[in-house]
């Protein structure tokens, strides 16, 4: 509804995900959050990377879109600092959303 600039009906609960998708900051750190598999997998997508957090296994997967467009090589173990930085961004976004499933 927010994307279409339509008001939400009074009985609708929750927050718009549009700020997470479009990133209000509009800087080099532009990113968005996607939630998949009944919220069991949540990802942070940047212009170069995708970090997928599998909540059921508490495992993260990190992929480089430019070097690996088919997401075949998980970089998480090879670059823990980047993975942690992206996980922190993901947690910040989820906290801003009021996500309670962490």
Coordinates of N, CA and C in Angstrom, one line a residue:
X1 N 0.8 -1.2 0.0 CA 0.0 0.0 0.0 C 0.9 1.3 0.0
X2 N 1.9 1.2 0.8 CA 2.8 2.4 0.9 C 3.5 2.6 -0.5
X3 N 3.8 1.6 -1.2 CA 4.4 1.7 -2.5 C 3.5 2.4 -3.5
X4 N 2.2 2.1 -3.3 CA 1.2 2.7 -4.2 C 0.6 4.0 -3.6
X5 N 1.2 4.5 -2.5 CA 0.7 5.7 -1.8 C -0.8 5.6 -1.4
X6 N -1.1 4.5 -1.0 CA -2.5 4.3 -0.5 C -2.6 4.1 1.0
X7 N -3.6 4.7 1.6 CA -3.7 4.5 3.1 C -4.0 3.1 3.5
X8 N -3.5 2.7 4.6 CA -3.8 1.3 5.1 C -5.1 1.4 5.8
X9 N -6.0 0.4 5.6 CA -7.2 0.3 6.4 C -7.0 0.3 7.9
X10 N -7.9 0.8 8.7 CA -7.7 0.9 10.1 C -7.4 -0.5 10.8
X11 N -8.0 -1.5 10.2 CA -7.8 -2.8 10.9 C -6.5 -3.5 10.5
X12 N -5.7 -2.9 9.6 CA -4.4 -3.5 9.2 C -3.3 -3.1 10.3
X13 N -2.6 -4.1 10.7 CA -1.5 -3.9 11.7 C -0.2 -4.1 11.0
X14 N 0.9 -3.4 11.5 CA 2.2 -3.6 11.0 C 2.8 -2.3 10.5
X15 N 4.0 -2.4 10.0 CA 4.7 -1.3 9.4 C 5.0 -1.6 7.9
X16 N 5.1 -0.5 7.2 CA 5.5 -0.6 5.8 C 7.0 -1.2 5.7
X17 N 7.2 -2.1 4.8 CA 8.5 -2.6 4.5 C 9.2 -1.7 3.4
X18 N 8.6 -0.7 2.9 CA 9.1 0.1 1.8 C 10.5 0.7 2.2
X19 N 10.6 1.3 3.4 CA 11.9 1.9 3.8 C 13.0 0.8 3.8
X20 N 12.7 -0.4 4.1 CA 13.8 -1.4 4.1 C 14.1 -1.8 2.7
X21 N 13.2 -1.8 1.8 CA 13.4 -2.2 0.4 C 14.1 -1.1 -0.3
X22 N 13.7 0.2 -0.1 CA 14.3 1.3 -0.9 C 15.5 1.9 -0.2
X23 N 15.7 1.7 1.1 CA 16.8 2.3 1.8 C 16.7 3.8 1.8
X24 N 16.1 4.3 2.8 CA 16.0 5.8 2.9 C 17.3 6.5 2.9
X25 N 18.4 5.8 3.2 CA 19.7 6.5 3.3 C 20.3 6.8 1.9
X26 N 20.0 6.0 0.9 CA 20.4 6.2 -0.5 C 21.9 6.4 -0.6
X27 N 22.8 5.7 0.1 CA 24.2 5.9 0.0 C 24.9 4.7 -0.6
X28 N 26.2 4.6 -0.3 CA 26.9 3.4 -0.8 C 26.5 2.2 -0.1
X29 N 25.8 2.3 1.0 CA 25.4 1.1 1.8 C 23.9 0.8 1.5
X30 N 23.5 1.2 0.3 CA 22.1 0.9 0.0 C 21.8 -0.6 0.0
X31 N 20.8 -1.0 0.7 CA 20.5 -2.4 0.8 C 19.0 -2.6 1.1
X32 N 18.6 -3.8 1.0 CA 17.2 -4.1 1.3 C 17.1 -5.5 2.0
X33 N 16.0 -5.7 2.7 CA 15.8 -6.9 3.4 C 14.7 -7.7 2.7
X34 N 14.9 -9.0 2.6 CA 13.8 -9.9 2.1 C 13.6 -11.0 3.1
X35 N 12.4 -11.5 3.3 CA 12.0 -12.5 4.2 C 11.4 -13.7 3.4
X36 N 12.0 -14.9 3.6 CA 11.6 -16.0 2.8 C 11.2 -17.2 3.7
X37 N 10.6 -18.2 3.1 CA 10.4 -19.4 3.8 C 9.7 -19.2 5.2
X38 N 8.6 -18.5 5.2 CA 7.8 -18.3 6.5 C 8.7 -17.7 7.5
X39 N 9.5 -16.7 7.2 CA 10.4 -16.0 8.0 C 11.6 -16.8 8.6
X40 N 11.7 -18.0 8.1 CA 12.9 -18.9 8.6 C 14.2 -18.4 7.9
X41 N 14.1 -17.8 6.8 CA 15.3 -17.3 6.1 C 15.0 -15.8 5.8
X42 N 16.0 -15.0 6.3 CA 15.9 -13.5 6.1 C 17.2 -13.1 5.4
X43 N 17.1 -12.3 4.4 CA 18.4 -11.9 3.7 C 18.5 -10.3 3.7
X44 N 19.8 -9.9 3.6 CA 20.1 -8.5 3.4 C 20.8 -8.5 2.0
X45 N 20.2 -7.7 1.1 CA 20.8 -7.6 -0.2 C 21.3 -6.2 -0.4
X46 N 22.6 -6.2 -0.8 CA 23.3 -4.9 -1.2 C 23.5 -4.9 -2.7
X47 N 24.2 -3.9 -3.1 CA 24.5 -3.8 -4.5 C 25.5 -4.8 -5.0
X48 N 26.2 -5.4 -4.0 CA 27.2 -6.4 -4.4 C 27.0 -7.8 -3.7
X49 N 26.4 -7.8 -2.5 CA 26.4 -9.0 -1.7 C 24.9 -9.4 -1.3
X50 N 24.8 -10.6 -1.1 CA 23.5 -11.1 -0.4 C 24.0 -12.0 0.8
X51 N 23.5 -11.6 2.0 CA 23.7 -12.3 3.2 C 22.3 -13.0 3.5
X52 N 22.3 -14.3 3.6 CA 21.1 -15.0 4.0 C 21.3 -15.6 5.4
X53 N 20.4 -15.3 6.3 CA 20.4 -15.9 7.6 C 19.3 -16.9 7.7
X54 N 19.7 -18.1 7.9 CA 18.8 -19.2 8.2 C 18.6 -19.3 9.7
X55 N 17.4 -18.8 10.1 CA 17.1 -18.7 11.5 C 17.0 -20.1 12.2
X56 N 16.5 -21.1 11.5 CA 16.2 -22.4 12.1 C 17.6 -23.1 12.4
X57 N 18.6 -22.9 11.5 CA 19.9 -23.5 11.7 C 20.9 -22.5 12.4
X58 N 20.5 -21.2 12.5 CA 21.4 -20.1 12.9 C 22.7 -20.1 12.1
X59 N 22.5 -20.2 10.8 CA 23.7 -20.2 9.9 C 23.5 -19.0 8.9
X60 N 24.6 -18.5 8.5 CA 24.6 -17.4 7.5 C 25.3 -17.8 6.3
X61 N 24.8 -17.3 5.1 CA 25.5 -17.6 3.8 C 25.7 -16.3 3.2
X62 N 26.9 -16.1 2.6 CA 27.2 -14.8 2.0 C 27.7 -15.1 0.5
X63 N 27.0 -14.3 -0.4 CA 27.3 -14.5 -1.8 C 27.7 -13.1 -2.4
X64 N 28.6 -13.1 -3.4 CA 29.0 -11.9 -4.1 C 28.3 -12.0 -5.5
X65 N 27.4 -11.1 -5.7 CA 26.6 -11.1 -7.0 C 27.5 -11.0 -8.2
X66 N 28.6 -10.1 -8.1 CA 29.4 -9.9 -9.3 C 30.3 -11.0 -9.6
X67 N 30.9 -11.6 -8.6 CA 31.8 -12.8 -8.9 C 31.1 -14.1 -9.0
X68 N 29.9 -14.2 -8.4 CA 29.2 -15.5 -8.4 C 27.7 -15.2 -8.5
X69 N 27.2 -14.8 -9.7 CA 25.8 -14.5 -9.9 C 24.8 -15.6 -9.6
X70 N 25.3 -16.9 -9.7 CA 24.4 -18.0 -9.4 C 24.5 -18.4 -7.9
X71 N 25.2 -17.7 -7.1 CA 25.3 -18.0 -5.7 C 25.7 -19.4 -5.4
X72 N 26.8 -19.8 -6.0 CA 27.3 -21.2 -5.8 C 28.4 -21.3 -4.7
X73 N 29.1 -20.2 -4.4 CA 30.2 -20.2 -3.5 C 29.9 -19.3 -2.3
X74 N 29.7 -20.0 -1.1 CA 29.4 -19.3 0.1 C 30.7 -18.6 0.6
X75 N 30.7 -17.3 0.8 CA 31.9 -16.6 1.3 C 31.9 -16.4 2.8
X76 N 30.9 -16.8 3.5 CA 30.8 -16.5 4.9 C 32.1 -16.9 5.7
X77 N 32.6 -18.1 5.5 CA 33.8 -18.5 6.3 C 35.0 -17.8 5.8
X78 N 35.1 -17.4 4.6 CA 36.3 -16.8 4.0 C 36.4 -15.3 4.3
X79 N 35.3 -14.7 4.7 CA 35.3 -13.2 5.1 C 34.4 -12.9 6.2
X80 N 34.8 -13.4 7.4 CA 34.0 -13.2 8.6 C 33.7 -11.8 9.0
X81 N 34.7 -10.9 8.7 CA 34.4 -9.5 9.0 C 33.3 -8.9 8.2
X82 N 33.3 -9.2 6.9 CA 32.2 -8.7 6.0 C 30.9 -9.3 6.4
X83 N 30.9 -10.6 6.7 CA 29.7 -11.3 7.1 C 29.1 -10.7 8.3
X84 N 30.0 -10.4 9.3 CA 29.5 -9.8 10.6 C 29.0 -8.4 10.3
X85 N 29.6 -7.6 9.5 CA 29.2 -6.2 9.2 C 27.8 -6.3 8.5
X86 N 27.6 -7.2 7.6 CA 26.3 -7.3 6.9 C 25.2 -7.9 7.9
X87 N 25.6 -8.8 8.8 CA 24.7 -9.3 9.8 C 24.3 -8.2 10.7
X88 N 25.2 -7.3 11.1 CA 24.9 -6.2 12.0 C 23.9 -5.3 11.3
X89 N 24.1 -5.0 10.0 CA 23.1 -4.2 9.2 C 21.8 -4.9 9.2
X90 N 21.7 -6.2 9.0 CA 20.5 -6.9 8.9 C 19.8 -6.8 10.3
X91 N 20.5 -7.0 11.4 CA 19.9 -6.8 12.7 C 19.4 -5.4 12.9
X92 N 20.1 -4.4 12.5 CA 19.7 -3.0 12.6 C 18.3 -2.8 11.9
X93 N 18.2 -3.4 10.7 CA 17.0 -3.2 9.9 C 15.8 -3.9 10.6
X94 N 16.1 -5.1 11.1 CA 15.0 -5.9 11.7 C 14.6 -5.2 13.0
X95 N 15.5 -4.6 13.8 CA 15.2 -3.9 15.0 C 14.3 -2.7 14.6
X96 N 14.7 -2.0 13.6 CA 13.9 -0.8 13.1 C 12.5 -1.2 12.7
X97 N 12.4 -2.4 12.2 CA 11.0 -2.9 11.9 C 10.2 -3.4 13.1
X98 N 10.9 -3.6 14.2 CA 10.2 -4.1 15.3 C 10.1 -5.6 15.3
X99 N 10.9 -6.3 14.5 CA 10.9 -7.7 14.3 C 11.3 -8.4 15.6
X100 N 10.4 -9.2 16.1 CA 10.6 -9.9 17.4 C 11.0 -11.3 17.3
X101 N 11.3 -11.8 16.2 CA 11.6 -13.2 16.0 C 13.1 -13.6 16.0
X102 N 13.9 -12.6 16.5 CA 15.4 -12.8 16.5 C 15.9 -13.8 17.5

